Amino acid sequence: DSTLVTAGKDSIKTASPVKDSLAIKSPPVDTVYVDSTMIYVFQRLAEKYIGTDIGDEAQRLASGSAQAANRQLQQQQALLQQQQQQQRLAAQADSLNKKDTVTTAQVDTLTQSQLDEERLKEEIDTWPLIDDVPSVTGEFVYPVEASTSKFEGRIVLRIKIEFDGKVSEVFFLKGSKNTAIDREVEKALLETYFDTLKIEPLKLSGKYFIYNYEVKLPEVYR
């Protein structure tokens, strides 16, 4: 009887740790355990269908891992990389556009004189040219303060002629770049009269004309 009781106790003691082991070390829900035969089968499938969903799943099972290959995550990562690449390209293109804008601005600055010439040409083409000798010419006095500039040449103006032939308005399209000289030219023109009988009536109706005024440097200033 004693032996039987002792055996029974030993049996109980032997069974008890097994129950505790099952209670403590129960495998996680997402873990898959396979034997060696199944691992071999899964490895063969993974090799045969490599790069496919079936191959990826077989590889997961062969390794005994519970982490499935998430192809959708891979696709999302690839898409994210593509978007980042596009953003970098867009940033580079924007940078190039800004450089082009700066370059264009520099070209405009360098060719300002050419732009002025183009505007002058457009203004000249807008109004008729009057090259008649005035019937009354205002006196031009070369200013002493401008003698050091030694300016001599053509000044382009837009003038307004009234029906009696008098010049009533003067606009400088291409001046001498000397205030004193331009002031004397304007003063002389405002005292100038043209013979309206020599001007075509249709041209006179518009009243504005392009007029070239020649400034000569006096001999004393040469």
Tab-separated table of C-alpha atoms in Angstrom, residues 26-207:
chain	number	residue	atom	x	y	z
A	26	SER	CA	1.078	28.217	-24.871
A	27	PRO	CA	2.135	29.362	-28.346
A	28	PRO	CA	0.949	32.767	-29.594
A	29	VAL	CA	-2.086	32.752	-31.815
A	30	ASP	CA	-0.146	33.819	-34.891
A	31	THR	CA	2.689	31.249	-34.534
A	32	VAL	CA	2.733	28.230	-36.794
A	33	TYR	CA	4.754	25.096	-35.872
A	34	VAL	CA	5.537	22.566	-38.568
A	35	ASP	CA	7.515	19.344	-38.530
A	36	SER	CA	10.585	18.650	-40.648
A	37	THR	CA	8.601	17.005	-43.439
A	38	MET	CA	6.317	19.997	-43.848
A	39	ILE	CA	9.273	22.366	-43.696
A	40	TYR	CA	10.851	20.481	-46.620
A	41	VAL	CA	7.598	20.709	-48.604
A	42	PHE	CA	7.243	24.417	-47.916
A	43	GLN	CA	10.845	25.050	-48.899
A	44	ARG	CA	10.299	23.280	-52.219
A	45	LEU	CA	7.160	25.328	-52.826
A	46	ALA	CA	8.991	28.540	-51.940
A	47	GLU	CA	11.732	27.715	-54.447
A	48	LYS	CA	9.249	26.759	-57.154
A	49	TYR	CA	7.021	29.787	-56.738
A	50	ILE	CA	9.656	32.309	-55.733
A	51	GLY	CA	8.490	35.942	-55.925
A	52	THR	CA	4.782	35.035	-55.810
A	53	ASP	CA	2.226	35.150	-53.024
A	54	ILE	CA	2.338	31.342	-52.811
A	55	GLY	CA	6.126	31.335	-52.636
A	56	ASP	CA	6.176	34.037	-49.976
A	57	GLU	CA	3.629	32.208	-47.833
A	58	ALA	CA	5.493	28.889	-48.250
A	59	GLN	CA	8.732	30.599	-47.198
A	60	ARG	CA	7.001	31.979	-44.121
A	61	LEU	CA	5.688	28.535	-43.147
A	62	ALA	CA	9.026	26.875	-43.861
A	63	SER	CA	10.781	29.242	-41.477
A	64	GLY	CA	8.135	28.653	-38.837
A	65	SER	CA	7.582	32.420	-38.570
A	66	ALA	CA	4.163	33.895	-37.907
A	67	GLN	CA	4.965	37.104	-39.752
A	68	ALA	CA	3.349	36.919	-43.182
A	69	ALA	CA	4.928	38.696	-46.129
A	70	ASN	CA	2.814	41.747	-46.664
A	71	ARG	CA	2.983	42.522	-50.374
A	72	GLN	CA	0.574	45.411	-50.008
A	73	LEU	CA	2.995	47.039	-47.565
A	74	GLN	CA	5.801	46.538	-50.052
A	75	GLN	CA	3.714	48.152	-52.781
A	76	GLN	CA	2.920	51.092	-50.507
A	77	GLN	CA	6.599	51.522	-49.717
A	78	ALA	CA	7.441	51.418	-53.420
A	79	LEU	CA	4.719	53.984	-54.129
A	80	LEU	CA	6.059	56.215	-51.367
A	81	GLN	CA	9.559	56.022	-52.826
A	82	GLN	CA	8.170	56.900	-56.260
A	83	GLN	CA	6.319	59.918	-54.854
A	84	GLN	CA	9.441	61.095	-53.048
A	85	GLN	CA	11.405	60.771	-56.280
A	86	GLN	CA	8.774	62.818	-58.145
A	87	GLN	CA	8.899	65.490	-55.446
A	88	ARG	CA	12.673	65.696	-55.756
A	89	LEU	CA	12.406	66.022	-59.542
A	90	ALA	CA	9.732	68.717	-59.157
A	91	ALA	CA	11.953	70.613	-56.711
A	92	GLN	CA	14.859	70.426	-59.155
A	93	ALA	CA	12.650	71.673	-62.006
A	94	ASP	CA	11.415	74.551	-59.839
A	95	SER	CA	14.999	75.461	-58.996
A	96	LEU	CA	15.909	75.478	-62.702
A	97	ASN	CA	12.892	77.694	-63.476
A	98	LYS	CA	13.999	80.181	-60.826
A	99	LYS	CA	17.494	80.243	-62.319
A	100	ASP	CA	15.989	80.838	-65.776
A	101	THR	CA	13.924	83.733	-64.367
A	102	VAL	CA	17.023	85.308	-62.841
A	103	THR	CA	18.918	84.838	-66.106
A	104	THR	CA	16.069	86.444	-68.073
A	105	ALA	CA	16.043	89.416	-65.690
A	106	GLN	CA	19.793	89.842	-66.147
A	107	VAL	CA	19.430	89.729	-69.942
A	108	ASP	CA	16.693	92.378	-69.782
A	109	THR	CA	18.977	94.599	-67.707
A	110	LEU	CA	21.879	94.159	-70.093
A	111	THR	CA	19.727	94.987	-73.129
A	112	GLN	CA	17.892	97.977	-71.660
A	113	SER	CA	19.258	100.262	-74.359
A	114	GLN	CA	17.919	97.898	-77.009
A	115	LEU	CA	14.502	97.925	-75.338
A	116	ASP	CA	14.548	101.725	-75.323
A	117	GLU	CA	15.340	101.744	-79.033
A	118	GLU	CA	12.430	99.390	-79.682
A	119	ARG	CA	10.022	101.624	-77.749
A	120	LEU	CA	11.324	104.642	-79.652
A	121	LYS	CA	10.727	102.878	-82.957
A	122	GLU	CA	7.156	102.001	-81.940
A	123	GLU	CA	6.495	105.618	-80.928
A	124	ILE	CA	7.931	106.912	-84.208
A	125	ASP	CA	5.769	104.500	-86.203
A	126	THR	CA	2.655	105.719	-84.375
A	127	TRP	CA	2.787	109.368	-85.514
A	128	PRO	CA	3.529	111.079	-88.826
A	129	LEU	CA	6.913	112.676	-89.334
A	130	ILE	CA	7.098	116.405	-89.963
A	131	ASP	CA	10.295	117.499	-91.658
A	132	ASP	CA	9.134	120.857	-93.017
A	133	VAL	CA	11.199	123.923	-92.235
A	134	PRO	CA	9.251	125.999	-89.685
A	135	SER	CA	7.937	129.356	-90.796
A	136	VAL	CA	9.009	130.790	-87.461
A	137	THR	CA	11.872	129.206	-85.565
A	138	GLY	CA	12.414	129.720	-81.878
A	139	GLU	CA	15.906	130.650	-80.834
A	140	PHE	CA	18.077	127.952	-79.279
A	141	VAL	CA	20.921	129.081	-77.038
A	142	TYR	CA	23.483	126.425	-76.165
A	143	PRO	CA	23.719	126.562	-72.363
A	144	VAL	CA	27.124	127.406	-70.927
A	145	GLU	CA	26.752	124.873	-68.125
A	146	ALA	CA	26.383	122.135	-70.759
A	147	SER	CA	29.450	123.155	-72.764
A	148	THR	CA	31.628	120.533	-71.091
A	149	SER	CA	29.291	117.764	-72.300
A	150	LYS	CA	30.015	118.813	-75.893
A	151	PHE	CA	26.732	117.227	-76.925
A	152	GLU	CA	25.883	117.553	-80.585
A	153	GLY	CA	23.364	115.565	-82.557
A	154	ARG	CA	19.741	114.669	-83.092
A	155	ILE	CA	16.989	114.899	-80.502
A	156	VAL	CA	13.761	113.037	-81.253
A	157	LEU	CA	10.528	114.611	-80.063
A	158	ARG	CA	6.774	114.281	-80.298
A	159	ILE	CA	5.247	117.704	-80.720
A	160	LYS	CA	1.687	118.991	-80.822
A	161	ILE	CA	0.815	121.486	-83.532
A	162	GLU	CA	-2.280	123.628	-83.288
A	163	PHE	CA	-4.355	124.664	-86.323
A	164	ASP	CA	-2.550	127.992	-86.431
A	165	GLY	CA	0.763	126.121	-86.750
A	166	LYS	CA	2.104	126.891	-83.278
A	167	VAL	CA	3.882	124.167	-81.303
A	168	SER	CA	2.016	123.872	-78.016
A	169	GLU	CA	3.419	120.656	-76.477
A	170	VAL	CA	6.834	118.992	-76.518
A	171	PHE	CA	7.609	115.403	-75.459
A	172	PHE	CA	11.161	114.064	-75.488
A	173	LEU	CA	11.450	110.573	-76.962
A	174	LYS	CA	15.234	110.676	-77.205
A	175	GLY	CA	16.840	113.614	-75.472
A	176	SER	CA	20.414	114.797	-75.026
A	177	LYS	CA	20.662	113.352	-71.484
A	178	ASN	CA	21.520	116.879	-70.380
A	179	THR	CA	18.775	118.779	-68.581
A	180	ALA	CA	20.033	122.229	-69.573
A	181	ILE	CA	20.177	121.373	-73.287
A	182	ASP	CA	16.746	119.731	-73.283
A	183	ARG	CA	15.265	122.744	-71.494
A	184	GLU	CA	16.602	125.117	-74.169
A	185	VAL	CA	15.321	122.849	-76.961
A	186	GLU	CA	11.833	122.840	-75.447
A	187	LYS	CA	11.892	126.610	-75.017
A	188	ALA	CA	12.883	127.105	-78.674
A	189	LEU	CA	10.188	124.743	-79.976
A	190	LEU	CA	7.415	126.396	-77.958
A	191	GLU	CA	8.272	129.577	-79.888
A	192	THR	CA	8.145	127.751	-83.241
A	193	TYR	CA	5.401	127.912	-85.910
A	194	PHE	CA	4.849	125.655	-88.920
A	195	ASP	CA	3.037	126.562	-92.093
A	196	THR	CA	-0.196	124.562	-91.802
A	197	LEU	CA	-0.850	124.991	-95.545
A	198	LYS	CA	2.083	122.618	-96.163
A	199	ILE	CA	0.703	119.979	-93.797
A	200	GLU	CA	-1.854	117.448	-95.004
A	201	PRO	CA	-5.210	118.167	-93.344
A	202	LEU	CA	-5.637	114.535	-92.261
A	203	LYS	CA	-2.279	114.624	-90.525
A	204	LEU	CA	-3.003	117.949	-88.902
A	205	SER	CA	-6.267	116.624	-87.473
A	206	GLY	CA	-4.262	114.321	-85.223
A	207	LYS	CA	-2.088	117.270	-84.171
